Coordinates of C-alpha atoms in Angstrom, one line a residue:
M27 CA -85.1 -205.8 -10.1
A28 CA -86.2 -208.9 -8.2
Q29 CA -86.3 -208.8 -4.4
V30 CA -85.3 -212.1 -2.7
A31 CA -85.8 -212.8 1.0
S32 CA -83.8 -215.6 2.5
T33 CA -84.0 -217.5 5.8
C34 CA -82.2 -220.4 7.4
P35 CA -84.4 -221.9 10.1
D36 CA -81.8 -224.7 10.6
N37 CA -78.0 -224.5 10.3
D38 CA -77.9 -226.6 7.2
I39 CA -81.3 -225.8 5.7
C40 CA -82.1 -222.5 4.0
F41 CA -84.9 -221.1 1.9
K42 CA -85.4 -218.1 -0.5
L43 CA -88.6 -216.4 -1.6
N44 CA -89.5 -213.9 -4.4
I45 CA -93.0 -212.5 -4.9
P46 CA -93.2 -210.7 -8.3
T47 CA -94.8 -207.2 -8.5
N48 CA -97.9 -208.4 -10.3
T49 CA -98.4 -211.3 -7.8
A50 CA -97.9 -208.9 -4.8
S51 CA -100.5 -206.4 -6.2
S52 CA -103.1 -208.9 -7.4
G53 CA -102.6 -211.7 -4.8
S54 CA -102.3 -214.4 -7.5
G55 CA -99.7 -215.4 -10.0
N56 CA -96.3 -216.8 -10.1
L57 CA -94.3 -217.4 -6.9
F58 CA -90.6 -218.3 -6.8
F59 CA -88.9 -220.1 -3.9
Q60 CA -85.6 -222.1 -3.4
L61 CA -84.8 -225.0 -1.1
S62 CA -81.2 -225.8 -0.1
A63 CA -80.0 -228.7 2.1
P64 CA -77.0 -231.1 2.3
S65 CA -77.1 -233.7 -0.5
S66 CA -76.6 -236.4 2.2
Y67 CA -80.1 -235.7 3.5
E68 CA -82.8 -238.1 2.3
W69 CA -85.2 -235.2 1.7
V70 CA -86.1 -231.6 2.7
A71 CA -89.5 -229.9 2.5
L72 CA -91.0 -226.4 2.6
G73 CA -94.7 -225.9 3.1
Q74 CA -97.4 -223.2 3.3
G75 CA -99.5 -223.3 6.5
T76 CA -99.2 -223.3 10.2
S77 CA -99.0 -227.1 10.7
M78 CA -98.7 -230.3 8.7
V79 CA -102.4 -230.7 8.5
G80 CA -103.9 -228.8 5.6
S81 CA -100.6 -227.5 4.3
N82 CA -99.2 -227.2 0.8
I83 CA -95.9 -229.1 0.9
F84 CA -93.0 -229.3 -1.6
V85 CA -90.6 -232.1 -1.0
V86 CA -87.1 -232.2 -2.6
Y87 CA -84.7 -235.2 -2.9
T88 CA -81.9 -236.2 -5.2
S89 CA -82.8 -237.7 -8.5
S90 CA -81.6 -240.9 -10.0
G91 CA -77.8 -240.9 -10.4
G92 CA -77.5 -238.2 -7.7
K93 CA -76.7 -235.4 -10.2
N94 CA -80.0 -233.6 -10.1
V95 CA -83.0 -233.2 -7.8
T96 CA -86.7 -234.2 -7.9
I97 CA -89.5 -231.8 -6.8
S98 CA -92.5 -233.6 -5.3
P99 CA -95.6 -231.4 -4.5
R100 CA -97.7 -233.0 -1.8
L101 CA -100.7 -232.2 0.5
G102 CA -100.6 -232.7 4.2
T103 CA -103.9 -234.3 5.4
S104 CA -102.8 -235.6 8.8
H105 CA -99.8 -236.6 10.7
I106 CA -98.9 -239.2 8.2
M107 CA -96.7 -239.3 5.1
P108 CA -98.1 -236.6 2.7
N109 CA -99.3 -237.8 -0.7
F110 CA -98.4 -236.5 -4.1
N111 CA -100.5 -233.5 -5.3
D112 CA -100.9 -233.7 -9.1
A113 CA -102.9 -230.4 -9.1
A114 CA -99.9 -228.3 -8.2
Q115 CA -98.3 -226.3 -11.1
V116 CA -94.6 -226.3 -10.2
T117 CA -91.5 -226.2 -12.4
L118 CA -87.8 -226.7 -11.7
L119 CA -85.7 -223.8 -13.0
D120 CA -82.1 -223.3 -14.0
G121 CA -79.7 -223.5 -11.2
S122 CA -81.3 -226.6 -9.7
G123 CA -79.1 -229.6 -9.0
V124 CA -76.4 -231.1 -6.7
S125 CA -73.2 -229.1 -6.3
G126 CA -70.7 -228.7 -3.6
G127 CA -72.4 -231.2 -1.3
K128 CA -75.7 -229.3 -1.5
M129 CA -78.9 -230.1 -3.3
I130 CA -80.7 -227.0 -4.5
A131 CA -84.1 -226.7 -6.1
N132 CA -85.2 -223.4 -7.8
V133 CA -89.0 -223.7 -8.1
R134 CA -91.7 -221.7 -9.8
C135 CA -95.2 -222.2 -8.6
S136 CA -98.1 -220.8 -10.6
N137 CA -101.1 -221.6 -8.3
C138 CA -99.6 -221.4 -4.8
D139 CA -102.2 -218.7 -3.8
S140 CA -104.7 -221.6 -3.2
W141 CA -104.7 -225.5 -2.8
D142 CA -106.9 -228.2 -1.5
G143 CA -107.1 -227.3 2.2
G144 CA -105.9 -223.7 2.3
T145 CA -105.1 -220.3 0.7
A146 CA -102.2 -217.7 0.9
D147 CA -102.5 -213.9 0.7
F148 CA -99.4 -212.5 -1.1
T149 CA -100.7 -209.0 -0.7
A150 CA -100.2 -209.2 3.1
G151 CA -97.0 -208.3 4.9
S152 CA -96.1 -211.8 5.9
G153 CA -97.2 -215.5 5.7
D154 CA -97.1 -218.7 7.7
W155 CA -94.7 -221.5 6.6
I156 CA -93.4 -224.8 7.8
F157 CA -90.3 -226.9 7.1
A158 CA -89.2 -230.5 7.7
A159 CA -86.3 -232.8 6.8
H160 CA -84.9 -236.3 7.3
S161 CA -81.1 -236.1 7.6
S162 CA -80.3 -239.8 8.0
G163 CA -80.8 -242.7 5.6
G164 CA -78.7 -241.3 2.8
P165 CA -79.7 -239.7 -0.5
K166 CA -83.0 -240.7 -2.0
D167 CA -81.8 -240.8 -5.6
S168 CA -85.2 -241.2 -7.2
D169 CA -87.1 -239.6 -10.1
D170 CA -90.5 -240.8 -8.7
Q171 CA -92.5 -237.8 -7.4
S172 CA -94.7 -240.3 -5.4
A173 CA -91.8 -242.1 -3.8
S174 CA -92.2 -243.1 -0.2
I175 CA -90.2 -241.1 2.3
Q176 CA -89.3 -241.7 5.9
Q177 CA -90.7 -239.6 8.8
H178 CA -88.9 -236.3 9.4
D179 CA -86.3 -235.9 12.2
T180 CA -86.3 -232.1 11.9
Q181 CA -89.3 -229.8 11.6
N182 CA -90.7 -226.4 12.7
A183 CA -93.0 -223.6 11.7
F184 CA -92.1 -219.9 11.2
S185 CA -93.6 -216.6 9.9
W186 CA -91.9 -215.2 6.8
S187 CA -92.0 -211.4 6.2
Y188 CA -92.9 -210.5 2.6
A189 CA -91.6 -206.9 2.8
N190 CA -88.2 -207.9 1.4
A191 CA -89.5 -210.5 -0.9
K192 CA -91.8 -208.4 -3.1
G193 CA -90.7 -206.9 -6.3
G194 CA -89.3 -207.6 -9.8
D195 CA -90.6 -209.5 -12.8
S196 CA -87.7 -212.0 -13.3
I197 CA -88.5 -215.4 -14.7
N198 CA -85.7 -216.8 -12.5
P199 CA -84.7 -214.4 -9.7
F200 CA -82.3 -216.9 -8.1
V201 CA -80.0 -216.8 -11.2
S202 CA -80.4 -213.2 -12.3
S203 CA -81.3 -211.5 -9.0
S204 CA -78.9 -208.8 -7.8
S205 CA -80.6 -208.1 -4.4
T206 CA -81.0 -210.5 -1.6
S207 CA -82.7 -209.9 1.8
S208 CA -82.9 -212.2 4.8
T209 CA -85.8 -212.9 7.2
S210 CA -85.6 -215.0 10.3
P211 CA -88.5 -217.2 11.4
S212 CA -90.2 -216.4 14.7
T213 CA -89.5 -219.8 16.1
S214 CA -85.7 -219.6 15.5
P215 CA -84.2 -216.1 16.1
S216 CA -80.6 -217.3 15.9
S217 CA -81.1 -218.5 12.4
S218 CA -81.0 -214.9 11.1
I219 CA -77.3 -214.8 11.6
D220 CA -76.7 -217.8 9.5
T221 CA -79.2 -216.4 6.9
T222 CA -77.3 -213.1 6.7
L223 CA -73.9 -214.8 6.4
S224 CA -75.2 -217.1 3.7
S225 CA -76.8 -214.2 1.9
L226 CA -73.6 -212.1 2.0
A227 CA -71.5 -215.1 0.8
T228 CA -73.9 -215.7 -2.1
S229 CA -74.0 -212.0 -3.0
T230 CA -70.2 -211.6 -2.8
T231 CA -69.6 -214.6 -5.0
T232 CA -72.2 -213.5 -7.5
R233 CA -70.8 -210.0 -7.8
S234 CA -67.1 -210.8 -7.7
Q235 CA -67.3 -212.8 -11.0
P236 CA -68.1 -210.0 -13.4
T237 CA -65.7 -207.7 -11.4
T238 CA -62.8 -210.2 -12.0
S239 CA -63.8 -210.5 -15.6
N240 CA -63.8 -206.7 -16.0
T241 CA -60.4 -206.5 -14.3
H242 CA -58.9 -209.1 -16.8
T243 CA -60.5 -207.2 -19.7
N244 CA -59.0 -203.9 -18.6
A245 CA -55.6 -205.5 -18.0
N246 CA -55.7 -207.0 -21.5
N247 CA -56.7 -203.7 -23.1
G248 CA -54.0 -201.9 -21.1
S249 CA -51.3 -204.3 -22.2
G250 CA -52.3 -203.9 -25.8
G251 CA -52.3 -200.1 -25.6
H252 CA -48.7 -199.8 -24.1
S253 CA -46.8 -201.6 -26.8
G254 CA -44.4 -198.7 -27.1
L255 CA -41.9 -197.4 -24.5
S256 CA -41.7 -198.7 -21.0
S257 CA -42.0 -196.6 -18.0
G258 CA -38.3 -196.7 -17.3
A259 CA -37.5 -195.5 -20.8
K260 CA -39.9 -192.6 -20.5
A261 CA -38.4 -191.6 -17.2
G262 CA -34.9 -191.6 -18.8
I263 CA -36.1 -189.5 -21.7
G264 CA -37.7 -187.0 -19.2
I265 CA -34.4 -186.7 -17.2
G266 CA -32.5 -186.1 -20.4
V267 CA -34.8 -183.3 -21.5
V268 CA -34.5 -181.6 -18.2
M269 CA -30.7 -181.8 -18.2
F270 CA -30.6 -180.4 -21.7
V271 CA -32.8 -177.4 -20.8
L272 CA -30.6 -176.7 -17.7
L273 CA -27.5 -176.7 -19.9
L274 CA -29.0 -174.3 -22.3
V275 CA -30.0 -171.9 -19.5
L276 CA -26.8 -172.0 -17.5
F277 CA -24.2 -172.1 -20.3
P278 CA -24.5 -168.4 -21.3
F279 CA -23.9 -167.4 -17.7
Y280 CA -20.8 -169.5 -17.5
V281 CA -19.4 -168.0 -20.7
L282 CA -20.1 -164.5 -19.5
R283 CA -18.4 -165.1 -16.2
H284 CA -15.4 -166.6 -17.9
H285 CA -15.1 -163.6 -20.2
K286 CA -15.2 -161.2 -17.3
Q287 CA -12.5 -163.1 -15.5
Q288 CA -10.3 -163.0 -18.6
L289 CA -10.8 -159.2 -18.9
A290 CA -9.9 -158.7 -15.3
R291 CA -6.7 -160.7 -15.7
K292 CA -5.6 -158.6 -18.7
Q293 CA -6.3 -155.3 -16.8
R294 CA -4.6 -156.4 -13.6
P295 CA -0.9 -155.6 -14.6
H296 CA -1.8 -151.9 -15.3
E297 CA -3.6 -151.3 -12.1
P298 CA -0.5 -150.9 -9.8
T299 CA 1.1 -148.3 -12.1
Q300 CA -2.1 -146.3 -12.3
E301 CA -2.4 -146.0 -8.5
Y302 CA 1.3 -146.3 -7.5
Q303 CA 1.5 -142.7 -6.3
K304 CA -1.5 -143.0 -4.0
P305 CA -0.6 -143.2 -0.3
E306 CA -2.9 -146.2 0.2
L307 CA -4.1 -149.1 -1.9
D308 CA -6.8 -151.4 -0.6
G309 CA -6.1 -150.3 3.0
R310 CA -2.4 -151.1 2.8
E311 CA 0.4 -148.5 2.9
V312 CA 2.3 -148.1 -0.3
P313 CA 5.8 -146.4 -0.1
R314 CA 6.1 -143.2 -2.1
K315 CA 8.6 -143.4 -4.9
E316 CA 10.3 -140.1 -5.3
Q317 CA 13.6 -140.6 -6.9
E318 CA 15.3 -143.6 -8.4
L319 CA 18.9 -144.3 -9.3
D320 CA 18.6 -147.0 -12.0
G321 CA 16.1 -148.9 -9.8
R322 CA 18.4 -148.7 -6.7
E323 CA 18.5 -146.6 -3.5
L324 CA 17.4 -143.0 -3.2
V325 CA 19.8 -140.0 -3.1
V326 CA 20.0 -137.9 0.1
R327 CA 19.2 -134.3 -0.5
E328 CA 20.4 -131.7 2.0
Q329 CA 18.5 -128.4 2.2
E330 CA 21.0 -126.7 4.3
L331 CA 24.5 -127.5 5.5
S332 CA 26.1 -126.0 8.6
G333 CA 23.3 -123.4 8.8
R334 CA 24.5 -121.6 5.6
G335 CA 22.3 -121.3 2.5
V336 CA 23.5 -121.8 -1.0
V337 CA 23.4 -118.9 -3.4
A338 CA 20.3 -119.0 -5.5
N339 CA 20.7 -119.9 -9.2
E340 CA 24.4 -120.7 -8.7
P341 CA 25.4 -123.9 -10.3
A342 CA 27.1 -126.4 -8.0
T343 CA 30.1 -128.4 -9.0
S344 CA 29.5 -132.0 -9.4
V345 CA 31.1 -134.1 -6.7
S346 CA 30.3 -137.4 -8.2
S347 CA 33.9 -138.0 -9.3
E348 CA 35.2 -137.1 -5.8
L349 CA 33.2 -139.6 -3.8
H350 CA 35.5 -142.3 -2.5
G351 CA 38.2 -141.4 -4.9
G352 CA 36.6 -142.3 -8.2
P353 CA 33.9 -141.6 -10.7
G354 CA 30.5 -143.2 -10.4
R355 CA 30.7 -143.7 -6.7
T356 CA 27.8 -142.6 -4.6
A357 CA 28.0 -141.4 -1.0
Y358 CA 25.6 -144.0 0.3
E359 CA 26.3 -146.9 -1.9
T360 CA 26.6 -149.3 1.1
I361 CA 22.9 -148.9 2.1
S362 CA 20.3 -150.6 -0.1
D363 CA 17.1 -149.7 1.8
P364 CA 16.1 -146.0 1.3
R365 CA 14.5 -145.7 4.7
E366 CA 17.5 -147.2 6.5
L367 CA 19.7 -144.7 4.6
A368 CA 17.5 -141.8 5.6
D369 CA 17.5 -142.9 9.3
T370 CA 21.3 -143.4 9.3
A371 CA 22.0 -140.0 7.8
R372 CA 19.6 -138.3 10.2
R373 CA 21.3 -139.8 13.3
A374 CA 24.7 -138.8 11.9
E375 CA 23.6 -135.1 11.4
L376 CA 22.1 -134.9 14.9
S377 CA 25.2 -136.3 16.5
A378 CA 27.5 -134.0 14.6
S379 CA 25.7 -130.7 14.8
P380 CA 22.8 -129.2 16.6
R381 CA 21.7 -127.4 13.6
P382 CA 18.6 -128.7 11.8
V383 CA 19.5 -130.7 8.8
E384 CA 17.1 -132.9 6.7
V385 CA 18.8 -136.0 5.7
G386 CA 17.5 -138.8 3.5
T387 CA 14.5 -139.2 1.3
P388 CA 11.2 -138.0 2.8
S389 CA 9.1 -141.0 3.7
L390 CA 5.5 -141.5 4.8
H391 CA 6.4 -140.7 8.5
S392 CA 9.2 -138.1 8.2
P393 CA 8.4 -134.3 8.6
Q394 CA 8.5 -132.1 5.5
I395 CA 10.4 -128.7 5.3
S396 CA 8.4 -126.1 3.6
S397 CA 9.8 -123.7 1.0
S398 CA 9.5 -120.7 3.4
Q399 CA 12.0 -122.3 5.8
T400 CA 14.7 -123.2 3.4
R401 CA 16.1 -121.7 0.3
A402 CA 16.0 -123.8 -2.8
M403 CA 19.3 -125.1 -4.1
P404 CA 20.3 -127.4 -6.9
N405 CA 21.1 -131.0 -6.0
P406 CA 24.9 -131.4 -6.3
L407 CA 24.5 -135.2 -6.3
Q408 CA 21.8 -135.4 -9.0
D409 CA 24.3 -136.7 -11.6
V410 CA 25.0 -139.6 -9.3
A411 CA 21.9 -141.3 -10.7
Q412 CA 23.7 -141.9 -14.0
Q413 CA 26.4 -144.0 -12.3
P414 CA 26.6 -147.8 -12.9
D415 CA 25.8 -150.4 -10.2
T416 CA 28.3 -150.6 -7.4
P417 CA 28.9 -153.3 -4.8
Q418 CA 27.3 -152.9 -1.4
V419 CA 28.8 -153.2 2.1
T420 CA 26.7 -154.0 5.1
T421 CA 28.9 -152.8 8.0
N422 CA 27.0 -150.1 10.0
S423 CA 30.1 -148.6 11.6
D424 CA 31.7 -148.1 8.2
Q425 CA 28.5 -146.4 6.9
L426 CA 28.6 -143.9 9.8
K427 CA 32.2 -143.1 9.2
K428 CA 31.7 -142.6 5.5
L429 CA 28.7 -140.3 6.2
M430 CA 30.7 -138.1 8.5
D431 CA 33.6 -138.0 6.0
E432 CA 31.3 -137.0 3.2
K433 CA 29.6 -134.4 5.3
R434 CA 33.0 -132.8 6.0
R435 CA 34.0 -133.0 2.3
L436 CA 30.7 -131.3 1.3
E437 CA 31.3 -128.5 3.8
E438 CA 34.8 -128.0 2.5
Q439 CA 33.5 -127.9 -1.1
I440 CA 30.9 -125.4 -0.2
N441 CA 33.5 -123.2 1.6
N442 CA 35.7 -123.4 -1.5
L443 CA 32.8 -122.4 -3.7
E444 CA 32.1 -119.4 -1.5
K445 CA 35.7 -118.3 -1.5
G446 CA 35.9 -118.7 -5.2
G447 CA 32.8 -116.6 -5.5
D448 CA 34.3 -113.8 -3.4
S449 CA 37.5 -113.8 -5.4
S450 CA 35.6 -113.5 -8.6
A451 CA 33.7 -110.6 -7.2
S452 CA 36.9 -108.8 -6.1
N453 CA 38.4 -109.2 -9.5
T454 CA 35.3 -107.8 -11.1
R455 CA 35.4 -104.7 -9.0

């Protein structure tokens, strides 16, 4: 890989240098350098030496027609116009010419290690160089290497470091070089900035071209490889697959839940009958259902009347036909609510007699009478449950009056039954 050192001793004038590996090790051989200046200049020159006297000079100006350049090797003998040096072995290389307002000369010198009047040591770390130019007068536009030139209006001398210029075996390092280094002359320190900027610009331009080409190549290859589905179509297919998988996973759970709900609905009507006799259901009180009369009100059962017990195992005469003067008439037909019936009967008993009487159907809050306190007796009103529906009256005063009348009738009936029993016993004796 060729190493190229560059320097710009003047704002518009720049030079580049490459010393191949063989030349740097042996001290003799090919040497490559480049001269660059505005194409409006008459000429520009680069020379080996410390001054114009005894230097090896290379003058460049535009060729005939202004499309190319002419390289004119000359020897500096005094402070006069240098003359053409036909002993110099120099060649213009590819990349030379006029472009973008610049004239550029890529030069190979095969005997620059010595000339008539001086020598150069390419094994050393640096060397002495001079430059000059004539910026006015317009382009030279000549193919004559011995053409007359006007005196320079810009000139200077500088020391060029060879450390960044040595290396490589390229036949044209200014066209195929991939590494560029800059060196500033000792007489113009500020020129290093321009040299660096120029070097970076050249390197960036050179390297960006293959990168752009590669980018276009990759883009073309990529476009040829994706002739199938677009990215939007692939995304749609992916979403569809995900939705289908979710449906397969969640559908069995939905069916199972629906089946359980259907079973629960079928079993729900039977649940109240199974637990109807329980005192509580889900924290709510459920009334006890003890006796029904065709789905209507409950019958009042008296354990004792007037403090007298009923003879055990003695059948009681049905009084269903005597209640209110006709058959099928219950004693408490005017009350539809069993609890209201029980409370009304209890109040009637307490007001009529101080003797303890249990009236009404036992409820969740009413006290129960044990079998040891009362004698069991058949229910004389049990057959009332078979009577048809009767109209209801909602007057409370009438209910109390009827209750008292029925109480008296029941007492009279019991007395008649006891008297009849005594008469039967006397006849038997």
